[in-house]
Amino acid sequence: MSLEIEPRIPSQVGEPAWEAAYFFPPQGRWSEEDFLQFHTNRMAELVDGRLELLPMPTWLHQLIVKFLMQKLDQCIANGAGGEALFAPLPTRLFPGTIREPDILYVTQENLPKADEKYPSRIDLAIEVVSEGAEARKRDYEDKRIDYAKAECANIGSSIPSNCY
């Protein structure tokens, strides 16, 4: 990450520390490397070079994730194979887009190699819809499009128009 724009007006008491924002790339210019070096106690995703901060999960959200994870683990234990994990785990869907599904499942043949830190091919992504209009749109529409686009990218070198 590099300083690309010089701060012009110092932050005033009671304002955000605007100067800190200048240590990060502007929206639309985040690279995958920038994103993977970004550390926060909030969930974040990289979408088309833009950093998206996600809402904090609620108690009910996490109970649903726990229930679904237990069911998926039962399937794996009963012979389905593969691995299921829960967020946070950055998953590269295609260049410039890294999502963090609430739960992901990877079949045995698609497990990351020993030298890979993160999965780049998942077989099932589960999103528990978060509260709020913006989160609902992201979870119901935007992420569905990205997951479908990622699947199409994995089955061929060109993405058919019906994939997004």
Short mmCIF file of C-alpha atoms in Angstrom, two decimals:
data_model
loop_
_atom_site.label_atom_id
_atom_site.label_comp_id
_atom_site.label_asym_id
_atom_site.label_seq_id
_atom_site.Cartn_x
_atom_site.Cartn_y
_atom_site.Cartn_z
CA MET A 1 0.00 0.00 0.00
CA SER A 2 1.32 3.37 -0.81
CA LEU A 3 0.48 6.98 -0.15
CA GLU A 4 -1.00 8.24 -3.43
CA ILE A 5 -2.63 11.54 -2.42
CA GLU A 6 -1.17 14.10 -0.08
CA PRO A 7 -3.47 15.20 2.76
CA ARG A 8 -4.49 18.83 2.41
CA ILE A 9 -6.42 19.68 5.57
CA PRO A 10 -5.51 18.14 8.91
CA SER A 11 -8.30 16.44 10.81
CA GLN A 12 -9.99 18.46 13.52
CA VAL A 13 -10.97 17.18 16.96
CA GLY A 14 -14.14 15.13 16.64
CA GLU A 15 -13.55 14.29 12.95
CA PRO A 16 -12.22 11.02 11.54
CA ALA A 17 -8.42 10.87 11.23
CA TRP A 18 -8.51 11.68 7.52
CA GLU A 19 -4.71 11.55 7.31
CA ALA A 20 -4.80 7.80 8.06
CA ALA A 21 -6.95 7.19 4.96
CA TYR A 22 -4.14 8.50 2.77
CA PHE A 23 -2.03 5.45 3.66
CA PHE A 24 -4.40 3.33 1.57
CA PRO A 25 -5.25 3.26 -2.14
CA PRO A 26 -8.23 5.29 -3.36
CA GLN A 27 -11.46 3.39 -3.98
CA GLY A 28 -11.33 1.62 -7.32
CA ARG A 29 -7.55 1.17 -7.19
CA TRP A 30 -7.14 -1.49 -4.50
CA SER A 31 -5.14 -4.50 -5.70
CA GLU A 32 -5.47 -8.01 -4.33
CA GLU A 33 -2.08 -7.52 -2.65
CA ASP A 34 -3.27 -4.28 -1.01
CA PHE A 35 -6.40 -6.03 0.24
CA LEU A 36 -4.54 -9.03 1.70
CA GLN A 37 -2.23 -6.64 3.60
CA PHE A 38 -5.16 -4.65 5.01
CA HIS A 39 -5.83 -5.54 8.64
CA THR A 40 -8.99 -4.59 10.47
CA ASN A 41 -11.28 -6.01 13.12
CA ARG A 42 -14.14 -5.59 10.62
CA MET A 43 -15.05 -7.97 7.81
CA ALA A 44 -14.04 -6.55 4.44
CA GLU A 45 -14.17 -7.67 0.83
CA LEU A 46 -12.50 -6.51 -2.39
CA VAL A 47 -14.90 -5.87 -5.27
CA ASP A 48 -13.68 -4.47 -8.58
CA GLY A 49 -10.76 -2.74 -6.87
CA ARG A 50 -12.99 -1.25 -4.16
CA LEU A 51 -12.81 -2.01 -0.46
CA GLU A 52 -16.23 -2.91 1.01
CA LEU A 53 -16.58 -2.96 4.78
CA LEU A 54 -19.27 -5.38 5.88
CA PRO A 55 -21.67 -5.02 8.80
CA MET A 56 -20.83 -6.77 12.04
CA PRO A 57 -22.75 -10.06 12.32
CA THR A 58 -25.58 -10.24 14.83
CA TRP A 59 -26.23 -12.96 17.40
CA LEU A 60 -29.00 -14.45 15.20
CA HIS A 61 -26.76 -14.32 12.11
CA GLN A 62 -24.08 -16.30 13.91
CA LEU A 63 -26.58 -18.84 15.29
CA ILE A 64 -27.75 -19.50 11.72
CA VAL A 65 -24.13 -19.84 10.54
CA LYS A 66 -23.43 -22.28 13.39
CA PHE A 67 -26.51 -24.40 12.56
CA LEU A 68 -25.68 -24.57 8.85
CA MET A 69 -22.03 -25.33 9.56
CA GLN A 70 -23.00 -28.24 11.84
CA LYS A 71 -25.26 -29.70 9.13
CA LEU A 72 -22.54 -29.36 6.50
CA ASP A 73 -19.98 -30.98 8.82
CA GLN A 74 -22.39 -33.90 9.29
CA CYS A 75 -22.56 -34.39 5.51
CA ILE A 76 -18.77 -34.34 5.28
CA ALA A 77 -18.45 -36.83 8.15
CA ASN A 78 -20.99 -39.11 6.42
CA GLY A 79 -18.80 -39.44 3.35
CA ALA A 80 -19.16 -36.28 1.28
CA GLY A 81 -15.47 -35.46 1.77
CA GLY A 82 -13.89 -32.08 1.25
CA GLU A 83 -13.75 -29.25 3.76
CA ALA A 84 -16.19 -26.68 5.09
CA LEU A 85 -15.00 -23.49 6.77
CA PHE A 86 -16.59 -20.26 7.95
CA ALA A 87 -15.68 -16.59 7.65
CA PRO A 88 -13.37 -14.86 7.81
CA LEU A 89 -11.48 -16.51 4.97
CA PRO A 90 -10.65 -14.45 1.87
CA THR A 91 -11.67 -16.28 -1.30
CA ARG A 92 -10.45 -15.02 -4.68
CA LEU A 93 -13.34 -15.39 -7.09
CA PHE A 94 -11.71 -13.75 -10.13
CA PRO A 95 -9.16 -10.95 -10.66
CA GLY A 96 -9.95 -7.93 -8.51
CA THR A 97 -12.70 -9.61 -6.47
CA ILE A 98 -12.19 -11.32 -3.11
CA ARG A 99 -15.28 -12.29 -1.12
CA GLU A 100 -15.63 -13.87 2.32
CA PRO A 101 -18.65 -16.19 2.31
CA ASP A 102 -20.20 -16.91 5.70
CA ILE A 103 -19.62 -20.61 4.98
CA LEU A 104 -17.74 -22.23 2.13
CA TYR A 105 -17.41 -25.82 1.02
CA VAL A 106 -14.59 -27.15 -1.12
CA THR A 107 -14.60 -30.67 -2.58
CA GLN A 108 -11.51 -32.82 -2.15
CA GLU A 109 -10.30 -32.17 -5.71
CA ASN A 110 -10.55 -28.38 -5.30
CA LEU A 111 -8.79 -28.03 -1.94
CA PRO A 112 -6.03 -25.39 -1.97
CA LYS A 113 -2.51 -26.69 -2.54
CA ALA A 114 -0.06 -26.75 0.39
CA ASP A 115 1.57 -23.49 -0.75
CA GLU A 116 -1.75 -21.62 -1.16
CA LYS A 117 -2.94 -19.49 1.76
CA TYR A 118 -6.50 -19.03 0.52
CA PRO A 119 -8.96 -20.95 -1.64
CA SER A 120 -9.45 -19.80 -5.21
CA ARG A 121 -12.07 -22.39 -6.15
CA ILE A 122 -15.05 -23.15 -3.94
CA ASP A 123 -17.89 -25.53 -4.68
CA LEU A 124 -20.52 -24.00 -2.41
CA ALA A 125 -20.79 -20.52 -0.91
CA ILE A 126 -23.39 -19.86 1.78
CA GLU A 127 -24.33 -16.31 2.69
CA VAL A 128 -26.57 -15.58 5.67
CA VAL A 129 -28.30 -12.37 4.71
CA SER A 130 -27.33 -9.49 6.97
CA GLU A 131 -29.67 -6.79 8.25
CA GLY A 132 -30.16 -3.52 6.39
CA ALA A 133 -31.06 -2.61 2.82
CA GLU A 134 -27.46 -2.22 1.64
CA ALA A 135 -26.42 -5.58 3.12
CA ARG A 136 -29.51 -7.32 1.71
CA LYS A 137 -28.72 -6.03 -1.79
CA ARG A 138 -25.09 -7.11 -1.47
CA ASP A 139 -25.99 -10.58 -0.14
CA TYR A 140 -28.99 -11.29 -2.40
CA GLU A 141 -27.83 -9.68 -5.63
CA ASP A 142 -24.19 -8.62 -5.83
CA LYS A 143 -22.65 -11.71 -4.25
CA ARG A 144 -24.88 -14.09 -6.23
CA ILE A 145 -23.67 -12.45 -9.43
CA ASP A 146 -20.03 -12.67 -8.32
CA TYR A 147 -20.31 -16.35 -7.31
CA ALA A 148 -22.00 -17.21 -10.62
CA LYS A 149 -19.37 -15.28 -12.55
CA ALA A 150 -16.62 -17.12 -10.64
CA GLU A 151 -18.15 -20.49 -11.52
CA CYS A 152 -18.30 -19.56 -15.18
CA ALA A 153 -14.68 -18.36 -15.04
CA ASN A 154 -13.68 -21.77 -13.68
CA ILE A 155 -15.37 -23.75 -16.47
CA GLY A 156 -13.83 -21.93 -19.40
CA SER A 157 -11.46 -19.25 -20.52
CA SER A 158 -14.21 -16.89 -21.62
CA ILE A 159 -17.21 -15.98 -19.51
CA PRO A 160 -20.49 -16.49 -21.36
CA SER A 161 -22.92 -13.59 -21.11
CA ASN A 162 -25.50 -15.78 -19.39
CA CYS A 163 -23.17 -16.13 -16.39
CA TYR A 164 -23.81 -12.66 -15.01
#
